[in-house]
CSV table of C-alpha atoms in Angstrom, one decimal:
chain,number,residue,atom,x,y,z
A,271,MET,CA,10.5,-126.8,25.9
A,272,VAL,CA,13.8,-128.1,28.0
A,273,ASP,CA,13.0,-129.4,31.4
A,274,MET,CA,15.3,-131.0,34.0
A,275,GLN,CA,14.9,-134.5,33.0
A,276,ALA,CA,16.8,-133.7,29.8
A,277,LEU,CA,19.6,-132.5,31.8
A,278,ARG,CA,19.6,-135.4,34.1
A,279,ASP,CA,19.4,-137.9,31.0
A,280,ALA,CA,22.3,-135.6,29.5
A,281,VAL,CA,24.4,-135.9,32.7
A,282,ALA,CA,23.8,-139.5,32.9
A,283,GLY,CA,25.1,-139.9,29.5
A,284,TRP,CA,28.4,-138.1,30.3
A,285,ALA,CA,28.7,-139.9,32.9
A,286,ALA,CA,28.8,-143.2,31.2
A,287,GLY,CA,31.3,-141.7,28.7
A,288,GLY,CA,29.2,-139.7,26.4
A,289,PRO,CA,30.4,-136.1,25.6
A,290,GLY,CA,29.6,-133.0,28.1
A,291,GLU,CA,28.7,-130.4,26.2
A,292,PRO,CA,25.0,-131.3,26.1
A,293,ALA,CA,24.9,-131.3,29.7
A,294,ARG,CA,26.8,-128.0,30.1
A,295,GLU,CA,24.2,-126.3,27.3
A,296,LEU,CA,20.9,-127.4,29.4
A,297,ALA,CA,22.6,-126.5,33.0
A,298,GLY,CA,23.1,-122.9,31.3
A,299,LEU,CA,19.8,-122.9,29.8
A,300,LEU,CA,18.0,-123.8,32.7
A,301,GLY,CA,20.0,-121.7,35.2
A,302,VAL,CA,21.1,-124.6,37.5
A,303,ARG,CA,23.2,-123.9,40.5
A,304,THR,CA,22.7,-126.9,42.9
A,305,ALA,CA,23.1,-130.6,42.2
A,306,VAL,CA,21.6,-133.2,44.6
A,307,LEU,CA,23.2,-136.6,44.2
A,308,LEU,CA,21.3,-139.5,45.0
A,309,GLU,CA,21.7,-143.2,44.3
A,310,GLY,CA,18.7,-144.1,42.5
A,311,PRO,CA,15.2,-143.7,41.2
A,312,SER,CA,13.1,-144.3,44.4
A,313,ASP,CA,15.1,-141.6,46.1
A,314,LEU,CA,14.2,-139.4,43.3
A,315,ALA,CA,10.4,-140.1,43.6
A,316,ALA,CA,10.9,-139.2,47.3
A,317,VAL,CA,12.3,-136.2,47.1
A,318,ASP,CA,10.2,-134.7,44.1
A,319,ALA,CA,7.1,-136.0,46.2
A,320,LEU,CA,8.7,-134.1,49.5
A,321,ALA,CA,9.1,-130.7,47.3
A,322,ALA,CA,5.8,-130.9,46.3
A,323,LEU,CA,4.4,-131.7,49.9
A,324,THR,CA,6.2,-128.6,51.4
A,325,GLY,CA,5.3,-126.0,48.2
A,326,ARG,CA,9.0,-126.1,46.7
A,327,ASP,CA,9.8,-125.8,43.1
A,328,LEU,CA,13.2,-127.3,42.9
A,329,PRO,CA,13.6,-127.0,39.2
A,330,ALA,CA,12.7,-123.2,39.2
A,331,GLU,CA,15.1,-122.8,42.3
A,332,GLY,CA,17.9,-124.1,39.7
A,333,VAL,CA,17.9,-127.3,41.7
A,334,CYS,CA,18.9,-130.6,39.6
A,335,VAL,CA,17.9,-134.1,41.4
A,336,GLN,CA,20.6,-136.3,39.9
A,337,PRO,CA,19.9,-140.3,40.5
A,338,MET,CA,23.0,-141.7,39.7
A,339,GLY,CA,22.3,-145.5,39.6
A,340,GLY,CA,24.4,-146.4,42.5
A,341,ALA,CA,26.4,-144.6,45.2
A,342,MET,CA,29.4,-146.1,43.6
A,343,SER,CA,28.9,-143.7,41.3
A,344,VAL,CA,29.3,-140.8,43.3
A,345,GLY,CA,32.8,-140.0,42.4
A,346,ARG,CA,32.3,-139.8,38.9
A,347,TYR,CA,29.3,-137.7,39.0
A,348,ALA,CA,30.8,-135.1,41.7
A,349,ALA,CA,33.9,-134.8,39.5
A,350,LEU,CA,31.4,-133.9,36.7
A,351,LEU,CA,28.9,-131.6,38.3
A,352,GLY,CA,31.5,-130.0,40.9
A,353,PRO,CA,33.9,-127.0,41.0
A,354,SER,CA,35.8,-128.8,37.9
A,355,GLY,CA,32.9,-129.6,36.0
A,356,LEU,CA,29.9,-127.6,35.5
A,357,GLY,CA,30.8,-125.7,38.8
A,358,LEU,CA,27.4,-126.6,40.9
A,359,ARG,CA,26.9,-126.5,44.6
A,360,LEU,CA,27.0,-130.1,45.6
A,361,VAL,CA,24.6,-131.4,48.1
A,362,GLY,CA,24.1,-135.6,48.7
A,363,LEU,CA,21.4,-137.9,50.4
A,364,CYS,CA,22.6,-141.1,51.3
A,365,ASP,CA,21.9,-144.2,53.3
A,366,GLU,CA,24.2,-144.6,56.5
A,367,GLY,CA,26.3,-147.1,55.0
A,368,GLU,CA,27.3,-145.1,52.3
A,369,GLN,CA,28.2,-142.1,53.9
A,370,ARG,CA,31.8,-142.6,53.5
A,371,PHE,CA,31.9,-142.7,49.8
A,372,TYR,CA,29.8,-139.6,49.4
A,373,ASP,CA,32.2,-137.6,51.7
A,374,ARG,CA,35.8,-139.0,50.0
A,375,ALA,CA,34.0,-138.2,46.7
A,376,LEU,CA,33.1,-134.5,47.4
A,377,ASP,CA,36.5,-134.1,49.1
A,378,ARG,CA,38.2,-135.2,45.7
A,379,ALA,CA,35.9,-133.0,43.8
A,380,ASP,CA,37.1,-129.9,46.0
A,381,ALA,CA,33.5,-129.3,46.9
A,382,ALA,CA,34.2,-127.5,50.2
A,383,PRO,CA,32.8,-125.4,51.6
A,384,HIS,CA,29.3,-125.3,49.9
A,385,ARG,CA,28.4,-129.2,50.4
A,386,ALA,CA,26.4,-130.6,52.3
A,387,VAL,CA,25.7,-134.4,52.7
A,388,PHE,CA,22.2,-135.8,54.7
A,389,VAL,CA,22.3,-139.3,55.6
A,390,CYS,CA,19.3,-141.8,56.6
A,391,ALA,CA,19.6,-143.7,59.6
A,392,ALA,CA,19.5,-147.0,57.7
A,393,ASP,CA,18.1,-146.0,54.6
A,394,LEU,CA,15.4,-143.9,52.8
A,395,GLU,CA,12.7,-146.9,52.9
A,396,ASP,CA,13.2,-146.9,56.7
A,397,GLU,CA,13.0,-143.1,57.4
A,398,LEU,CA,9.5,-142.8,55.6
A,399,ILE,CA,8.3,-146.1,57.2
A,400,ARG,CA,9.2,-144.6,60.7
A,401,ALA,CA,7.7,-141.2,59.8
A,402,LEU,CA,4.2,-142.7,58.7
A,403,GLY,CA,4.5,-145.6,61.0
A,404,VAL,CA,3.5,-148.8,60.0
A,405,ALA,CA,-0.2,-148.5,60.3
A,406,GLY,CA,0.2,-145.5,58.0
A,407,VAL,CA,2.4,-147.5,55.6
A,408,GLU,CA,-0.2,-150.3,55.6
A,409,GLU,CA,-2.8,-147.6,54.5
A,410,VAL,CA,-0.8,-146.8,51.5
A,411,LEU,CA,-0.7,-150.5,50.5
A,412,ARG,CA,-4.1,-150.5,50.9
A,413,ALA,CA,-4.9,-147.9,48.6
A,414,GLU,CA,-2.6,-149.2,45.9
A,415,GLY,CA,-4.1,-152.7,46.2
A,416,ASP,CA,-1.1,-154.2,47.5
A,417,LEU,CA,-2.5,-155.3,51.2
A,418,PRO,CA,-3.1,-159.0,50.2
A,419,ALA,CA,0.3,-159.1,48.9
A,420,TRP,CA,1.5,-157.6,52.0
A,421,GLN,CA,-0.5,-159.8,54.4
A,422,THR,CA,0.9,-163.0,52.7
A,423,PHE,CA,4.2,-162.1,52.8
A,424,VAL,CA,4.2,-161.5,56.7
A,425,ARG,CA,2.8,-164.8,57.1
A,426,GLN,CA,5.7,-166.7,55.6
A,427,PRO,CA,8.0,-168.3,58.4
A,428,ALA,CA,10.9,-166.3,57.8
A,429,GLN,CA,9.4,-162.8,58.7
A,430,ARG,CA,7.6,-163.8,61.6
A,431,ASP,CA,10.0,-163.1,64.4
A,432,ARG,CA,11.2,-159.8,62.2
A,433,PRO,CA,10.2,-156.3,63.6
A,434,PRO,CA,7.1,-154.9,61.8
A,435,GLN,CA,9.4,-152.0,60.3
A,436,ASP,CA,11.8,-154.4,59.3
A,437,ARG,CA,9.3,-156.7,57.3
A,438,LEU,CA,8.1,-153.6,55.6
A,439,ARG,CA,11.4,-152.5,54.2
A,440,ARG,CA,12.3,-156.1,53.0
A,441,PHE,CA,8.6,-156.2,51.2
A,442,LEU,CA,9.1,-153.3,49.2
A,443,GLY,CA,12.3,-154.8,47.6
A,444,THR,CA,11.0,-157.8,47.0
A,445,LYS,CA,9.2,-157.1,43.4
A,446,LYS,CA,11.0,-154.9,40.8
A,447,GLY,CA,9.9,-151.1,40.5
A,448,ARG,CA,8.1,-151.5,44.2
A,449,LYS,CA,10.8,-149.1,45.7
A,450,ILE,CA,10.5,-146.7,43.3
A,451,ARG,CA,6.8,-146.1,43.2
A,452,TYR,CA,6.9,-146.6,47.1
A,453,GLY,CA,9.5,-143.9,47.5
A,454,GLY,CA,6.9,-141.2,46.0
A,455,LEU,CA,3.6,-142.6,47.4
A,456,LEU,CA,5.0,-143.2,51.1
A,457,ALA,CA,6.6,-139.4,50.9
A,458,GLY,CA,3.5,-138.1,49.1
A,459,ALA,CA,1.5,-139.4,52.3
A,460,LEU,CA,3.1,-137.6,54.8
A,461,THR,CA,2.6,-134.5,56.2
A,462,PRO,CA,4.8,-131.3,56.3
A,463,ASP,CA,5.2,-131.6,60.1
A,464,ARG,CA,6.2,-135.4,59.8
A,465,VAL,CA,9.0,-134.9,57.0
A,466,PRO,CA,11.9,-137.4,58.3
A,467,ALA,CA,14.9,-135.1,59.7
A,468,PRO,CA,17.4,-135.8,56.8
A,469,LEU,CA,15.1,-134.9,54.3
A,470,ALA,CA,13.6,-131.9,55.9
A,471,ALA,CA,17.4,-130.9,56.1
A,472,LEU,CA,18.3,-131.6,52.6
A,473,LEU,CA,15.1,-129.5,51.6
A,474,ALA,CA,16.0,-126.6,53.8
A,475,SER,CA,19.6,-126.6,52.5
A,476,LEU,CA,18.4,-125.8,49.1
């Protein structure tokens, strides 16, 4: 059975220089109408968790949530998936520092007027930490067995003068795979009324 991950893989292969026909065929079979352009897998984990939290089935709604392996790839993906490629509506979620790259890429792809870019104030982790609160994040760390590592981390001299939220953001990036893992876990720990504004707006736009 064809699923959305097969399309994501086909699009990634196309962006890396492979053929585009597999992606085109899969998009047709799946009835895809919208592509959400994300920087990486931690963003995908969060969006998938929030969609489930709010009762959304994005694949069934014709939405492909596509991680790109970095914001610098947005131009390539917008060209492949937008009007000159698969003809999909393009939506983006990015960090504040990346908005200019997204805006420029979607302009070049001639994606207006059916486009939207939603911007996290600093980054996705910052949005999730603020929504849950430090104590809420620590509860998730406790449940995952990472609280002792976090407590050791905050005792390091370099961390003592940082605000707790900044410490948490740094902690999530100190071990390979941790941001991906906690992207979904932190999003899944929210309640529907506490979904960060850019993510709530993203889901509402789909």
